[in-house]
Amino acid sequence: MMYQRPSKALRTLCLALGLAASPALAQQQESTASLPDVPTAGPTPPPEVTPANEPSPAVPLRPIPNVRLYLTSLNLFRVNPLGLETQNRLVLQKRLFDSTSVVLRDTFVNAAASLKVSPASLKVGPTVEIQPVALFNLRASYEYTQFMGTMGFLQSYPDPIRDFSDDALDAGEDSAYSTSGHHFMLEPTLQAKVGPIAVRTKFSFEYWNLSLRDGETTFYDPFLDTLLAGKGWVYTNDSDVIYLADRWATGVRFSGVWPQYDADQGISGSRKANNSHMRVGPFASYAFNQDEGTLFNRPTVVASVAWYLKHPSRQDALPFMFVGFAFNSDLMRTR
C-alpha cells in the first residue's frame, strides 16, 4: 500500500462508513449483527429464590413495551478507505402482537427521524420500518443529502469509466464542489436464529437524484466507495453468520455493492462499466452491559476486518478495517 500524504488522509476522513448498509459494516449498525437496531426494552426481572429440592422455574422473558420512544446512536471510523461518521435516529415504535411465540413476539412498526453527519456531508430524513414476524424486516427511508464541498467531496464525472482510486480522488480534490439531492432506500432483511447461531441477509435498493454539474452524470459516493449514477440505482447486500455468547458476538460478514448504469450515463451496446465491489471478513462486538429501558442501554464496541474479493482499486494486502461504538436511550417510561 502506498504511503498516503497527510492531505489525503485528512480529506478521506469524510468517507461515510460502510456497515449496513455499507453497505459497509455500518449501515447498517444500526446494521451491526451484535447490536440489533431495535433491541427489546425493559430490565430483566431477577430470578426467584426456590428451595433446593425444587426445580428452578424458567427464566422469564424480558418484557417488550407496547409503545417505545428511543434514540439510537452509532459512531464509526474506518480504514481503506478512511472514513468517519455519526448516525443517529429518534424512533417511535409500536408493538404489533402481544405474543410469547418465537415468531410473533418481537414484532413492531415504527417511524423515525434520521441524521447522519460526516466531515463532508449531511443526511437527514424520515424512516418507516415494520417487522411483522421475527424472520422478516422491511425499512423504507428518504434522505435529503448535502455535500458541502469540503475535503475533496463531491467529485463528479461525464461517465462511469473513470479512475476513482485514492490517488485519483486526491488529484481531483480542487474540482470538488457543494451540491445536494435526494436519496431513497428500500431495505428488506431476512433473519433467523437457532441456539447461539444467527444468520441474516440484508438487501438495499437505493435510488439517487443528485444535482451534478452540466454534462456530468456520475459521482463518487464516499459511503459506498464507488461511482454512482447521478440519477439512477445501486444495489447492496450484507450477509452475516453470527455466534452469540452473552455479551460477545462474533461472526463473518459478506458485503457487496453493485451500481447500475444505463444510456443516460453513456453505457449502452458494447460499452460496459463494472464498478461493483465485494469483501468478506470476521467481526466481533462486546456489550458492556445489557440494560434496557434506561438512558444508556447496551453500550457496545464493534470491530471488523475484511478483505476485498473484487474492487477496481483496492485488491491489495491492506484490508478494510473499522471500529465503532453504539448505544441506545429510552426516552419514556415503558408500558
Short mmCIF file of C-alpha atoms in Angstrom, two decimals:
data_model
loop_
_atom_site.label_atom_id
_atom_site.label_comp_id
_atom_site.label_asym_id
_atom_site.label_seq_id
_atom_site.Cartn_x
_atom_site.Cartn_y
_atom_site.Cartn_z
CA MET A 1 0.00 0.00 0.00
CA MET A 2 1.49 3.34 -0.96
CA TYR A 3 2.19 5.94 1.71
CA GLN A 4 -0.65 8.49 1.84
CA ARG A 5 0.24 12.14 2.19
CA PRO A 6 -1.32 13.93 5.21
CA SER A 7 -3.59 15.97 2.93
CA LYS A 8 -5.08 12.79 1.53
CA ALA A 9 -5.62 11.30 4.98
CA LEU A 10 -7.38 14.46 6.12
CA ARG A 11 -9.56 14.56 3.01
CA THR A 12 -10.61 10.94 3.21
CA LEU A 13 -11.71 11.25 6.84
CA CYS A 14 -15.05 12.34 5.40
CA LEU A 15 -15.81 8.98 3.83
CA ALA A 16 -19.03 7.60 5.23
CA LEU A 17 -18.65 4.24 6.90
CA GLY A 18 -19.90 1.03 5.49
CA LEU A 19 -21.70 -1.27 7.99
CA ALA A 20 -25.05 -1.91 6.96
CA ALA A 21 -25.91 -0.84 4.99
CA SER A 22 -22.47 -0.16 3.88
CA PRO A 23 -23.24 -1.38 2.76
CA ALA A 24 -20.18 -1.37 4.69
CA LEU A 25 -20.43 -2.90 8.06
CA ALA A 26 -22.38 0.06 9.16
CA GLN A 27 -25.33 0.85 7.61
CA GLN A 28 -26.10 -0.94 8.53
CA GLN A 29 -25.39 -0.60 12.79
CA GLU A 30 -27.70 0.07 13.18
CA SER A 31 -26.55 -2.62 10.94
CA THR A 32 -24.14 -4.41 13.30
CA ALA A 33 -25.05 -8.00 13.89
CA SER A 34 -24.21 -7.80 17.57
CA LEU A 35 -26.27 -4.68 18.18
CA PRO A 36 -29.86 -5.13 16.96
CA ASP A 37 -31.29 -1.89 15.67
CA VAL A 38 -34.37 -2.26 17.85
CA PRO A 39 -33.45 -4.23 20.98
CA THR A 40 -36.14 -5.34 23.34
CA ALA A 41 -36.70 -3.00 26.25
CA GLY A 42 -37.23 -3.30 29.95
CA PRO A 43 -34.85 -4.73 32.60
CA THR A 44 -34.72 -8.48 33.02
CA PRO A 45 -36.60 -9.45 36.23
CA PRO A 46 -34.40 -11.05 38.93
CA PRO A 47 -34.82 -14.81 39.32
CA GLU A 48 -36.96 -16.03 42.19
CA VAL A 49 -35.30 -17.98 45.00
CA THR A 50 -36.63 -21.55 45.30
CA PRO A 51 -35.93 -24.32 47.81
CA ALA A 52 -33.00 -26.56 46.90
CA ASN A 53 -35.25 -29.61 46.47
CA GLU A 54 -37.49 -27.88 43.92
CA PRO A 55 -36.63 -27.27 40.28
CA SER A 56 -35.90 -23.65 39.36
CA PRO A 57 -38.57 -22.00 37.23
CA ALA A 58 -37.77 -20.95 33.68
CA VAL A 59 -36.19 -17.51 33.46
CA PRO A 60 -38.98 -15.13 32.38
CA LEU A 61 -38.65 -13.43 29.02
CA ARG A 62 -37.68 -9.78 29.06
CA PRO A 63 -40.86 -7.70 28.62
CA ILE A 64 -41.30 -5.75 25.40
CA PRO A 65 -43.14 -2.42 25.81
CA ASN A 66 -46.28 -1.68 23.84
CA VAL A 67 -45.03 1.80 22.91
CA ARG A 68 -41.45 2.96 22.98
CA LEU A 69 -39.62 6.23 22.25
CA TYR A 70 -35.87 5.84 21.98
CA LEU A 71 -32.69 7.22 20.44
CA THR A 72 -30.04 5.09 18.69
CA SER A 73 -26.50 6.30 18.07
CA LEU A 74 -23.70 4.70 16.07
CA ASN A 75 -20.26 6.29 15.65
CA LEU A 76 -17.78 4.74 13.23
CA PHE A 77 -14.22 5.04 11.99
CA ARG A 78 -12.79 3.01 9.09
CA VAL A 79 -9.60 2.48 7.11
CA ASN A 80 -9.17 1.60 3.40
CA PRO A 81 -10.92 3.82 2.66
CA LEU A 82 -10.59 6.18 5.61
CA GLY A 83 -13.91 7.35 6.99
CA LEU A 84 -15.67 8.95 9.95
CA GLU A 85 -19.41 9.28 10.53
CA THR A 86 -22.05 9.50 13.23
CA GLN A 87 -25.53 8.03 12.61
CA ASN A 88 -28.47 8.85 14.90
CA ARG A 89 -32.19 8.03 14.85
CA LEU A 90 -35.08 9.14 17.05
CA VAL A 91 -37.63 6.31 16.94
CA LEU A 92 -41.28 5.99 18.00
CA GLN A 93 -42.20 2.30 18.00
CA LYS A 94 -45.44 0.33 18.47
CA ARG A 95 -45.51 -3.36 19.27
CA LEU A 96 -47.67 -5.36 16.83
CA PHE A 97 -48.54 -8.56 18.72
CA ASP A 98 -48.72 -9.43 22.41
CA SER A 99 -47.45 -12.97 21.96
CA THR A 100 -44.90 -15.29 23.51
CA SER A 101 -44.40 -17.09 20.18
CA VAL A 102 -40.84 -17.07 18.91
CA VAL A 103 -42.09 -15.90 15.51
CA LEU A 104 -44.54 -13.21 16.73
CA ARG A 105 -43.03 -11.94 19.99
CA ASP A 106 -40.54 -9.41 18.59
CA THR A 107 -42.79 -7.66 16.06
CA PHE A 108 -43.28 -3.92 15.63
CA VAL A 109 -43.87 -0.94 13.40
CA ASN A 110 -42.03 2.34 13.88
CA ALA A 111 -41.31 5.76 12.44
CA ALA A 112 -38.05 7.64 12.91
CA ALA A 113 -36.14 10.82 12.15
CA SER A 114 -32.61 10.06 10.94
CA LEU A 115 -29.49 12.24 10.98
CA LYS A 116 -26.09 11.21 9.57
CA VAL A 117 -23.12 13.57 9.70
CA SER A 118 -19.57 13.27 8.37
CA PRO A 119 -16.90 15.97 7.83
CA ALA A 120 -18.06 16.34 4.19
CA SER A 121 -21.79 15.58 4.14
CA LEU A 122 -25.11 15.83 5.96
CA LYS A 123 -28.06 13.44 5.50
CA VAL A 124 -31.44 13.92 7.16
CA GLY A 125 -34.86 12.42 6.62
CA PRO A 126 -37.68 10.11 7.77
CA THR A 127 -37.66 6.33 8.07
CA VAL A 128 -40.51 3.83 8.50
CA GLU A 129 -39.98 0.21 9.46
CA ILE A 130 -42.10 -2.87 10.00
CA GLN A 131 -41.27 -6.31 11.36
CA PRO A 132 -44.47 -8.42 11.03
CA VAL A 133 -42.65 -11.63 12.01
CA ALA A 134 -39.27 -12.21 13.61
CA LEU A 135 -37.90 -13.62 10.35
CA PHE A 136 -38.56 -10.54 8.19
CA ASN A 137 -37.94 -6.80 8.49
CA LEU A 138 -38.63 -4.05 5.95
CA ARG A 139 -37.36 -0.46 6.18
CA ALA A 140 -38.08 2.43 3.79
CA SER A 141 -36.08 5.67 4.06
CA TYR A 142 -35.64 9.05 2.43
CA GLU A 143 -32.57 11.27 2.95
CA TYR A 144 -32.02 14.83 1.84
CA THR A 145 -28.27 14.82 1.22
CA GLN A 146 -25.95 17.83 1.21
CA PHE A 147 -22.32 17.52 0.13
CA MET A 148 -20.52 20.58 1.45
CA GLY A 149 -17.61 20.68 -1.00
CA THR A 150 -15.10 20.17 1.81
CA MET A 151 -12.20 17.69 1.94
CA GLY A 152 -12.45 16.87 -1.75
CA PHE A 153 -16.13 15.90 -1.91
CA LEU A 154 -18.19 15.90 -4.08
CA GLN A 155 -16.44 14.93 -7.34
CA SER A 156 -18.42 14.06 -10.49
CA TYR A 157 -17.67 12.76 -13.99
CA PRO A 158 -19.19 12.56 -17.52
CA ASP A 159 -19.42 8.73 -17.37
CA PRO A 160 -18.65 5.81 -15.01
CA ILE A 161 -15.48 4.70 -16.84
CA ARG A 162 -13.19 6.68 -14.57
CA ASP A 163 -10.38 6.07 -12.07
CA PHE A 164 -11.70 6.68 -8.53
CA SER A 165 -8.73 5.32 -6.59
CA ASP A 166 -7.45 7.29 -3.59
CA ASP A 167 -4.69 8.81 -5.72
CA ALA A 168 -7.16 9.92 -8.40
CA LEU A 169 -9.53 11.44 -5.84
CA ASP A 170 -6.62 13.25 -4.24
CA ALA A 171 -5.54 14.66 -7.61
CA GLY A 172 -9.09 15.91 -8.28
CA GLU A 173 -9.62 17.48 -4.88
CA ASP A 174 -9.62 21.04 -6.28
CA SER A 175 -12.53 20.16 -8.57
CA ALA A 176 -14.83 19.20 -5.68
CA TYR A 177 -17.98 21.27 -5.24
CA SER A 178 -21.01 21.63 -3.00
CA THR A 179 -24.30 20.13 -4.14
CA SER A 180 -27.44 18.43 -2.84
CA GLY A 181 -30.02 15.86 -3.79
CA HIS A 182 -32.37 13.08 -2.78
CA HIS A 183 -31.68 9.51 -1.71
CA PHE A 184 -34.38 6.81 -1.42
CA MET A 185 -33.81 3.36 0.13
CA LEU A 186 -35.84 0.16 0.47
CA GLU A 187 -34.17 -2.40 2.74
CA PRO A 188 -35.67 -5.89 3.25
CA THR A 189 -33.93 -8.17 5.76
CA LEU A 190 -34.25 -11.93 6.34
CA GLN A 191 -33.02 -13.27 9.69
CA ALA A 192 -33.14 -16.41 11.82
CA LYS A 193 -31.58 -17.84 14.98
CA VAL A 194 -31.08 -21.43 16.14
CA GLY A 195 -29.44 -21.75 19.55
CA PRO A 196 -26.43 -19.41 19.67
CA ILE A 197 -26.14 -19.21 15.86
CA ALA A 198 -27.88 -16.43 13.93
CA VAL A 199 -27.92 -15.71 10.21
CA ARG A 200 -29.04 -12.55 8.50
CA THR A 201 -29.04 -11.11 4.99
CA LYS A 202 -29.96 -7.50 4.28
CA PHE A 203 -30.60 -6.12 0.79
CA SER A 204 -30.75 -2.45 -0.15
CA PHE A 205 -32.34 -0.99 -3.29
CA GLU A 206 -31.30 2.66 -3.50
CA TYR A 207 -32.23 5.43 -5.91
CA TRP A 208 -30.25 8.68 -6.18
CA ASN A 209 -31.35 12.00 -7.68
CA LEU A 210 -28.39 14.32 -7.19
CA SER A 211 -27.74 17.70 -8.83
CA LEU A 212 -24.48 17.42 -10.78
CA ARG A 213 -22.60 19.88 -12.96
CA ASP A 214 -23.72 20.23 -16.57
CA GLY A 215 -22.51 17.35 -18.71
CA GLU A 216 -21.66 15.10 -15.75
CA THR A 217 -23.73 12.02 -14.99
CA THR A 218 -21.89 10.07 -12.24
CA PHE A 219 -20.32 10.89 -8.89
CA TYR A 220 -18.08 9.25 -6.32
CA ASP A 221 -20.07 8.28 -3.23
CA PRO A 222 -17.77 8.03 -0.18
CA PHE A 223 -20.30 5.92 1.72
CA LEU A 224 -20.42 3.12 -0.86
CA ASP A 225 -16.88 3.73 -2.17
CA THR A 226 -17.80 3.62 -5.86
CA LEU A 227 -19.15 5.68 -8.77
CA LEU A 228 -22.95 6.06 -8.79
CA ALA A 229 -25.35 7.40 -11.37
CA GLY A 230 -26.45 10.93 -10.51
CA LYS A 231 -29.97 9.77 -11.37
CA GLY A 232 -30.09 6.00 -11.02
CA TRP A 233 -29.96 2.85 -8.92
CA VAL A 234 -27.46 0.97 -6.80
CA TYR A 235 -27.97 -2.42 -5.11
CA THR A 236 -26.17 -3.67 -1.99
CA ASN A 237 -26.12 -6.73 0.27
CA ASP A 238 -24.74 -7.53 3.74
CA SER A 239 -24.92 -11.18 4.85
CA ASP A 240 -23.83 -12.39 8.31
CA VAL A 241 -23.29 -15.63 10.19
CA ILE A 242 -23.10 -14.82 13.92
CA TYR A 243 -22.23 -16.71 17.10
CA LEU A 244 -23.86 -15.14 20.20
CA ALA A 245 -22.32 -15.69 23.63
CA ASP A 246 -23.73 -13.48 26.39
CA ARG A 247 -22.17 -10.03 25.85
CA TRP A 248 -19.97 -11.20 22.98
CA ALA A 249 -20.92 -11.67 19.34
CA THR A 250 -18.52 -12.93 16.68
CA GLY A 251 -19.09 -13.78 13.08
CA VAL A 252 -18.31 -13.36 9.40
CA ARG A 253 -19.81 -10.79 7.04
CA PHE A 254 -20.00 -10.60 3.25
CA SER A 255 -20.66 -7.15 1.75
CA GLY A 256 -21.32 -6.27 -1.87
CA VAL A 257 -22.15 -3.12 -3.89
CA TRP A 258 -23.48 -3.16 -7.47
CA PRO A 259 -24.03 0.29 -9.10
CA GLN A 260 -26.34 0.37 -12.11
CA TYR A 261 -25.75 2.43 -15.28
CA ASP A 262 -27.71 2.98 -18.50
CA ALA A 263 -27.68 5.14 -21.62
CA ASP A 264 -28.06 8.30 -19.54
CA GLN A 265 -24.55 7.63 -18.23
CA GLY A 266 -23.26 6.71 -21.69
CA ILE A 267 -23.41 2.96 -21.10
CA SER A 268 -25.17 1.04 -23.87
CA GLY A 269 -24.43 -1.55 -26.54
CA SER A 270 -20.87 -2.81 -26.32
CA ARG A 271 -19.79 -0.09 -23.88
CA LYS A 272 -19.81 -1.53 -20.36
CA ALA A 273 -18.76 -0.34 -16.91
CA ASN A 274 -18.39 -2.51 -13.82
CA ASN A 275 -17.59 -0.62 -10.61
CA SER A 276 -19.00 -3.22 -8.24
CA HIS A 277 -17.02 -4.49 -5.27
CA MET A 278 -17.23 -7.29 -2.70
CA ARG A 279 -15.44 -8.10 0.53
CA VAL A 280 -15.60 -10.70 3.31
CA GLY A 281 -14.10 -10.97 6.79
CA PRO A 282 -14.65 -11.51 10.52
CA PHE A 283 -16.14 -9.12 13.06
CA ALA A 284 -16.62 -9.09 16.82
CA SER A 285 -18.53 -6.95 19.31
CA TYR A 286 -18.79 -6.63 23.08
CA ALA A 287 -21.66 -5.05 25.08
CA PHE A 288 -20.51 -3.53 28.38
CA ASN A 289 -23.96 -4.13 29.79
CA GLN A 290 -27.29 -5.48 28.57
CA ASP A 291 -29.54 -2.97 30.31
CA GLU A 292 -32.76 -1.85 28.65
CA GLY A 293 -35.29 0.87 29.46
CA THR A 294 -32.63 3.36 30.63
CA LEU A 295 -30.94 6.43 29.16
CA PHE A 296 -27.79 4.43 28.28
CA ASN A 297 -28.62 0.95 27.01
CA ARG A 298 -26.21 -1.63 25.65
CA PRO A 299 -23.04 0.44 25.15
CA THR A 300 -21.24 -1.71 22.57
CA VAL A 301 -17.92 -1.66 20.74
CA VAL A 302 -17.62 -3.45 17.41
CA ALA A 303 -14.63 -4.09 15.15
CA SER A 304 -14.14 -5.76 11.79
CA VAL A 305 -11.51 -6.69 9.23
CA ALA A 306 -12.46 -7.64 5.66
CA TRP A 307 -10.52 -8.46 2.52
CA TYR A 308 -11.66 -7.35 -0.91
CA LEU A 309 -12.67 -10.15 -3.25
CA LYS A 310 -13.23 -7.62 -6.01
CA HIS A 311 -12.66 -3.86 -6.29
CA PRO A 312 -11.40 -1.60 -9.09
CA SER A 313 -8.56 -0.20 -6.93
CA ARG A 314 -8.37 -1.94 -3.51
CA GLN A 315 -7.38 -5.56 -4.23
CA ASP A 316 -4.12 -5.45 -2.30
CA ALA A 317 -2.82 -6.76 1.03
CA LEU A 318 -4.34 -3.95 3.10
CA PRO A 319 -7.84 -4.95 4.28
CA PHE A 320 -10.87 -2.85 5.06
CA MET A 321 -10.93 -2.18 8.83
CA PHE A 322 -13.38 -0.40 11.09
CA VAL A 323 -14.22 0.19 14.73
CA GLY A 324 -17.47 1.58 16.12
CA PHE A 325 -19.30 2.46 19.31
CA ALA A 326 -23.09 2.27 19.66
CA PHE A 327 -25.77 2.67 22.30
CA ASN A 328 -29.47 3.49 22.60
CA SER A 329 -31.50 5.56 25.05
CA ASP A 330 -35.11 5.09 26.14
CA LEU A 331 -36.82 8.48 26.46
CA MET A 332 -40.14 7.49 28.02
CA ARG A 333 -41.34 5.04 30.65
CA THR A 334 -42.23 1.72 29.05
CA ARG A 335 -45.76 0.42 29.31
#
